[in-house]
PDB file of C-alpha atoms in Angstrom:
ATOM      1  CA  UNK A   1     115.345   5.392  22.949  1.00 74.00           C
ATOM      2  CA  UNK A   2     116.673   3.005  20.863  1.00 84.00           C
ATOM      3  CA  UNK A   3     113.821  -0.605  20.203  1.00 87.00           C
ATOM      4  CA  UNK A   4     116.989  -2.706  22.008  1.00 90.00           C
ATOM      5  CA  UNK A   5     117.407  -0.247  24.617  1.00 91.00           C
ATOM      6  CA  UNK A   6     113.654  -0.568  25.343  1.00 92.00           C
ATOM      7  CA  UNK A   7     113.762  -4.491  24.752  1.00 91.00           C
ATOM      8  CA  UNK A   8     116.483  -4.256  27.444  1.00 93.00           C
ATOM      9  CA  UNK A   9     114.780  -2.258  30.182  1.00 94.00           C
ATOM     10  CA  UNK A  10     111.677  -4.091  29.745  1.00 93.00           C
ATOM     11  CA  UNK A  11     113.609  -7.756  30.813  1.00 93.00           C
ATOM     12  CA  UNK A  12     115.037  -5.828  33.248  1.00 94.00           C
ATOM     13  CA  UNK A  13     111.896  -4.715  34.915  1.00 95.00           C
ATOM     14  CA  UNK A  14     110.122  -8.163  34.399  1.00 91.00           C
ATOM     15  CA  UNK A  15     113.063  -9.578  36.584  1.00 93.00           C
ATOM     16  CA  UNK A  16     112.937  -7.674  38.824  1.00 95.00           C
ATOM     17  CA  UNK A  17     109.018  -8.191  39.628  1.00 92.00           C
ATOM     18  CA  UNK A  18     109.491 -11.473  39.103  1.00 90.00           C
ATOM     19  CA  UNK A  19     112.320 -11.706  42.090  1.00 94.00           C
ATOM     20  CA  UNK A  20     110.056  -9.265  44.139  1.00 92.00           C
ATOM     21  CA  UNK A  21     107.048 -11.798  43.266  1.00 90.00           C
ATOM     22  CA  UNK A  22     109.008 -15.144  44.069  1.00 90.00           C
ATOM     23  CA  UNK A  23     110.002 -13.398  47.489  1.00 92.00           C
ATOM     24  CA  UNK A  24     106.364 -12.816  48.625  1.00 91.00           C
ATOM     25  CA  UNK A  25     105.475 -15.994  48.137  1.00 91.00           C
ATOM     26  CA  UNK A  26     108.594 -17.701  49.626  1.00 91.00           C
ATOM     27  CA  UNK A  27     107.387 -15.738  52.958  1.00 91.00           C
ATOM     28  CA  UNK A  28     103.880 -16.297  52.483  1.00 91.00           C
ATOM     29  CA  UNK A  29     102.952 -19.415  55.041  1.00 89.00           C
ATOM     30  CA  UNK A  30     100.035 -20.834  52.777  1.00 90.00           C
ATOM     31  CA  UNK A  31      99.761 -19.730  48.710  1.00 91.00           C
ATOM     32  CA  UNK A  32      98.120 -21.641  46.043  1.00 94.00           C
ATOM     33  CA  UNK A  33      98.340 -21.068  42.337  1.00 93.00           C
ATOM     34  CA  UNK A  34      94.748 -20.539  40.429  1.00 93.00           C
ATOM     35  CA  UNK A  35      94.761 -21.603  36.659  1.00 92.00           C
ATOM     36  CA  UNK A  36      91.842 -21.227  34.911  1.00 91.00           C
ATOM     37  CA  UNK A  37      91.336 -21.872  31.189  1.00 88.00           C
ATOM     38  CA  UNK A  38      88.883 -19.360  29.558  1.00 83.00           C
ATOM     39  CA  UNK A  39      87.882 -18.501  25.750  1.00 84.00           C
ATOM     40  CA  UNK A  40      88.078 -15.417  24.145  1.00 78.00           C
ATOM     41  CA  UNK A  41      86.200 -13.990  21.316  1.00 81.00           C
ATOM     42  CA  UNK A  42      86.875 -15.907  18.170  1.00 81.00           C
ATOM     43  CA  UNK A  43      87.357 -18.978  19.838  1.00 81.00           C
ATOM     44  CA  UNK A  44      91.091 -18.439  21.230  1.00 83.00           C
ATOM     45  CA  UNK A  45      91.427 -20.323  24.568  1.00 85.00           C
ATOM     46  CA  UNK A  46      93.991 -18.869  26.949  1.00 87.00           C
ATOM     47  CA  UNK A  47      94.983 -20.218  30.691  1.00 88.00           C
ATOM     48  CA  UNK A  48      94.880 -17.731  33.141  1.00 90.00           C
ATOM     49  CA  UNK A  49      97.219 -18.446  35.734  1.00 92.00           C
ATOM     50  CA  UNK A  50      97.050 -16.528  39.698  1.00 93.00           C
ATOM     51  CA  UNK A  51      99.218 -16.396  42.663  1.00 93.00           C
ATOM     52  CA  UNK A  52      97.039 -16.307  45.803  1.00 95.00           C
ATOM     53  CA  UNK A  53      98.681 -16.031  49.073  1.00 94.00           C
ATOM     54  CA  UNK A  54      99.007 -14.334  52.547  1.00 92.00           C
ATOM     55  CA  UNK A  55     101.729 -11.554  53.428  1.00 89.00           C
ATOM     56  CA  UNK A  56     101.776  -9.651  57.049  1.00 89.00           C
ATOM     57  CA  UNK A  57      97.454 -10.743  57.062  1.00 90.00           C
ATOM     58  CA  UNK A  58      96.405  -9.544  53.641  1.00 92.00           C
ATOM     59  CA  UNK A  59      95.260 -11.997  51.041  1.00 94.00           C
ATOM     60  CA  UNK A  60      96.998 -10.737  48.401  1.00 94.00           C
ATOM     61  CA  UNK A  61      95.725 -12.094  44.482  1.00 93.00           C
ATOM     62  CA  UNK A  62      98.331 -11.615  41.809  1.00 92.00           C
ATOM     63  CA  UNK A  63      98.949 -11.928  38.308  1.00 90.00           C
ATOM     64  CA  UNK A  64     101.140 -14.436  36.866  1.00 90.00           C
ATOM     65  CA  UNK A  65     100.430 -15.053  33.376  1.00 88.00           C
ATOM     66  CA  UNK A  66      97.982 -15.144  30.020  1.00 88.00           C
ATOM     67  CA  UNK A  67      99.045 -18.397  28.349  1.00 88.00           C
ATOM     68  CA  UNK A  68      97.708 -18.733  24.547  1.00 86.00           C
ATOM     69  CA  UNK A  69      96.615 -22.397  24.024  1.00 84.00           C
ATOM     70  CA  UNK A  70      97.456 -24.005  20.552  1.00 78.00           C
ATOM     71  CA  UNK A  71      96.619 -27.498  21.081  1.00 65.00           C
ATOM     72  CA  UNK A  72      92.882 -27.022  22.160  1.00 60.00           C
ATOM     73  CA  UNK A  73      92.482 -30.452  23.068  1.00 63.00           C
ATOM     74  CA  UNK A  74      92.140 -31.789  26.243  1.00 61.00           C
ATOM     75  CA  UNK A  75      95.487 -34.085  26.035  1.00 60.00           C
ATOM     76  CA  UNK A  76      97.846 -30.977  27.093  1.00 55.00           C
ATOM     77  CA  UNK A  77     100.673 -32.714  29.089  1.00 49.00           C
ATOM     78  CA  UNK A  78     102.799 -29.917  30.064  1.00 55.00           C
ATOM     79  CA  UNK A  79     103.176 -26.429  29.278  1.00 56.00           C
ATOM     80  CA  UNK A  80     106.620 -24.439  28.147  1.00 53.00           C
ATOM     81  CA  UNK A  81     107.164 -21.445  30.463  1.00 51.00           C
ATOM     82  CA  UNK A  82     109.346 -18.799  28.095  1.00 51.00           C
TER      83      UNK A  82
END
């Protein structure tokens, strides 16, 4: 399989659990997004950010993101989502 081809499926996928993310939460009553700055080995910070939420009872945690951080001060005003 061709490196596009791949490239291609993979942005297909990611939509995909994306839309199937968005729509849990959209049902969910009560969610809250976690984000949690943490550093790494060598001094790389990251924010971690979480989905936490309830579907049909279960407190469900998910995944949303690893987020490098360049500007390691504390005067971060807004953060580009790619």
């Amino acid at each position: 399989m061709s490196t596009n081809k791949q490239k291609e499926m993979e942005k297909l996928i990611t939509s995909i659990i994306k839309q199937e993310l968005y729509q849990e939460i959209n049902s969910s009553l009560f969610w809250s997004i976690i984000i949690d700055e943490t550093t790494f080995i060598f001094n790389e910070k990251h924010l971690a950010i979480v989905s936490k939420y309830f579907l049909h009872n279960i407190l469900i945690l998910r995944y949303i993101r690893l987020i490098e951080l360049e500007d390691r001060t504390p005067d971060i005003t807004y953060i580009t989502h790619n």
